[in-house]
Short mmCIF file of C-alpha atoms in Angstrom, two decimals:
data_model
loop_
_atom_site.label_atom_id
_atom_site.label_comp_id
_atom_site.label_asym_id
_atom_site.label_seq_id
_atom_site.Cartn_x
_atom_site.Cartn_y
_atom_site.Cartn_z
CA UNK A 15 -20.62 10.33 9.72
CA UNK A 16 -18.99 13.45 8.60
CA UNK A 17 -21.56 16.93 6.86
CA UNK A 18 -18.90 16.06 4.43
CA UNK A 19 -20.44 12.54 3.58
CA UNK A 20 -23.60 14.28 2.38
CA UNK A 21 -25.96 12.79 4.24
CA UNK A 22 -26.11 11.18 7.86
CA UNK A 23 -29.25 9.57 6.98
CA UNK A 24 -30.06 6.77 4.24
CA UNK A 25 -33.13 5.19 3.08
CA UNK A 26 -33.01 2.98 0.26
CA UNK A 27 -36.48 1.47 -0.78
CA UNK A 28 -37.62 -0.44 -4.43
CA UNK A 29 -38.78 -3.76 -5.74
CA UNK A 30 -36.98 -6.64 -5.75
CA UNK A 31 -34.07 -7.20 -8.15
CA UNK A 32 -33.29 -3.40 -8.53
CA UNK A 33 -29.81 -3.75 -7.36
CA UNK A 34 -30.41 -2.64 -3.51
CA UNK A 35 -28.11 -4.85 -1.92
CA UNK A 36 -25.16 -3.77 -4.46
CA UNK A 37 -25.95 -0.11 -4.22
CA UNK A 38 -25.93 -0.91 0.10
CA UNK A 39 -22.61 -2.24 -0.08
CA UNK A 40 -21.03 0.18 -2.30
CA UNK A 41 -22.32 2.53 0.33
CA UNK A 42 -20.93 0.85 2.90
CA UNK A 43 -17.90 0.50 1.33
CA UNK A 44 -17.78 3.79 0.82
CA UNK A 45 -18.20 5.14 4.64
CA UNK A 46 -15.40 2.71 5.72
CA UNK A 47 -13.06 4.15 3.32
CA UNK A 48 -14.16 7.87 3.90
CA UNK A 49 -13.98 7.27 7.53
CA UNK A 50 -10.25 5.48 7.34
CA UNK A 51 -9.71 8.78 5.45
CA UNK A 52 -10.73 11.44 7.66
CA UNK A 53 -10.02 8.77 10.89
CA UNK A 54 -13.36 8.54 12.00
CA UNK A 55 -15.25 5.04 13.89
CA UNK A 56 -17.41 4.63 11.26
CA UNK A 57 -18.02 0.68 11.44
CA UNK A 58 -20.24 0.98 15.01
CA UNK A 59 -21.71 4.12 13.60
CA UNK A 60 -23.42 2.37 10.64
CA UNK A 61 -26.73 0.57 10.53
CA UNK A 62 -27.89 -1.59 8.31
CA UNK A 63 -31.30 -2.82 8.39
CA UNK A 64 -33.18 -5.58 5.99
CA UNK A 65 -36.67 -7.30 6.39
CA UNK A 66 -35.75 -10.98 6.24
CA UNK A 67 -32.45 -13.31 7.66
CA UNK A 68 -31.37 -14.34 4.48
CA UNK A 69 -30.91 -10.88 2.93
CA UNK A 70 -29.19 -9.97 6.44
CA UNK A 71 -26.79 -12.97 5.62
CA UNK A 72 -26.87 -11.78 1.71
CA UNK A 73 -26.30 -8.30 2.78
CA UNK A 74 -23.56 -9.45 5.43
CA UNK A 75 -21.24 -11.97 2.41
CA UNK A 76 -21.88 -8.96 0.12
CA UNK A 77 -19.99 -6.16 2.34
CA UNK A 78 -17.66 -8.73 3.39
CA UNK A 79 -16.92 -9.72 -0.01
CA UNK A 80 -16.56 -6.24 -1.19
CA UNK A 81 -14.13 -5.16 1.90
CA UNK A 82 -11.63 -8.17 1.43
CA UNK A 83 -11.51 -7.14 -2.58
CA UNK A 84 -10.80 -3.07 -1.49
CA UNK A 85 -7.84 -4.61 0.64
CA UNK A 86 -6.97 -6.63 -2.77
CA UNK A 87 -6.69 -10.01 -0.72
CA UNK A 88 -8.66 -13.16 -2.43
CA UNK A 89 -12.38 -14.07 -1.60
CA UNK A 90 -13.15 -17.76 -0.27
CA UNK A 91 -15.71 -19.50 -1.78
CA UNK A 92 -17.63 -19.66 1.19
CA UNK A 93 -17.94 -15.46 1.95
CA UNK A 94 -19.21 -15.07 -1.80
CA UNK A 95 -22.61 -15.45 -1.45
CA UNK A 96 -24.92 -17.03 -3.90
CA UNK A 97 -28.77 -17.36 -4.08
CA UNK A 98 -30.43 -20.74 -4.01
CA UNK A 99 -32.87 -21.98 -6.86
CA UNK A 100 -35.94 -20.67 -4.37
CA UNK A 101 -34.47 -17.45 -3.62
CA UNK A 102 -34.06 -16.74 -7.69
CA UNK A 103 -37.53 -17.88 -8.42
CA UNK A 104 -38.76 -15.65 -5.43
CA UNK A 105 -37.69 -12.30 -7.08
#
C-alpha cells in the first residue's frame, strides 16, 4: 500500500451490528481502486481477518458484491449475501 493511502495498517474493532463489515468492504474497495490507479498489486497485499467462517463467507459475498457493482455489471442472487433467521437473532 502506498504513504499515500494513509495508513498501511488497519484495525477495525466494535460490537456487533456497528456496520464493520460495510465499512471493511468500502475499504477494500477502496485499495483496489487506488491501487488500479497508481498500478500497484494490491489484491495479494491485503489481509483480511474475521473471528468466525460465516463472517469470512459474509465478508467474502460483501467485497465481491461491491467489486462486480464498481465494474457496473449485475449481482447474482447467489454472491449477495444474506443472514439467516439465527444469524439476525445472534446480533
Amino acid at each position: 500500500m502506498s504513504p499515500r493511502a494513509g495508513f498501511s495498517h488497519l484495525v477495525i474493532r466494535a460490537s456487533a451490528g456497528t456496520g464493520k463489515t460495510h465499512a471493511i468492504t468500502r475499504l477494500y474497495l477502496r485499495l483496489l481502486l487506488e491501487a488500479r490507479w497508481s498500478g500497484a498489486e494490491t489484491v495479494e497485499r491485503i489481509l483480511v481477518v474475521t473471528y468466525t467462517k460465516a463472517a469470512t463467507a459474509e465478508l467474502r459475498g460483501r467485497i465481491r458484491s461491491a467489486i462486480v457493482e464498481a465494474l457496473g455489471a449485475p449481482v447474482a442472487q447467489e454472491e449477495a449475501p444474506t443472514r439467516t433467521t439465527s444469524q439476525r437473532s445472534a446480533l
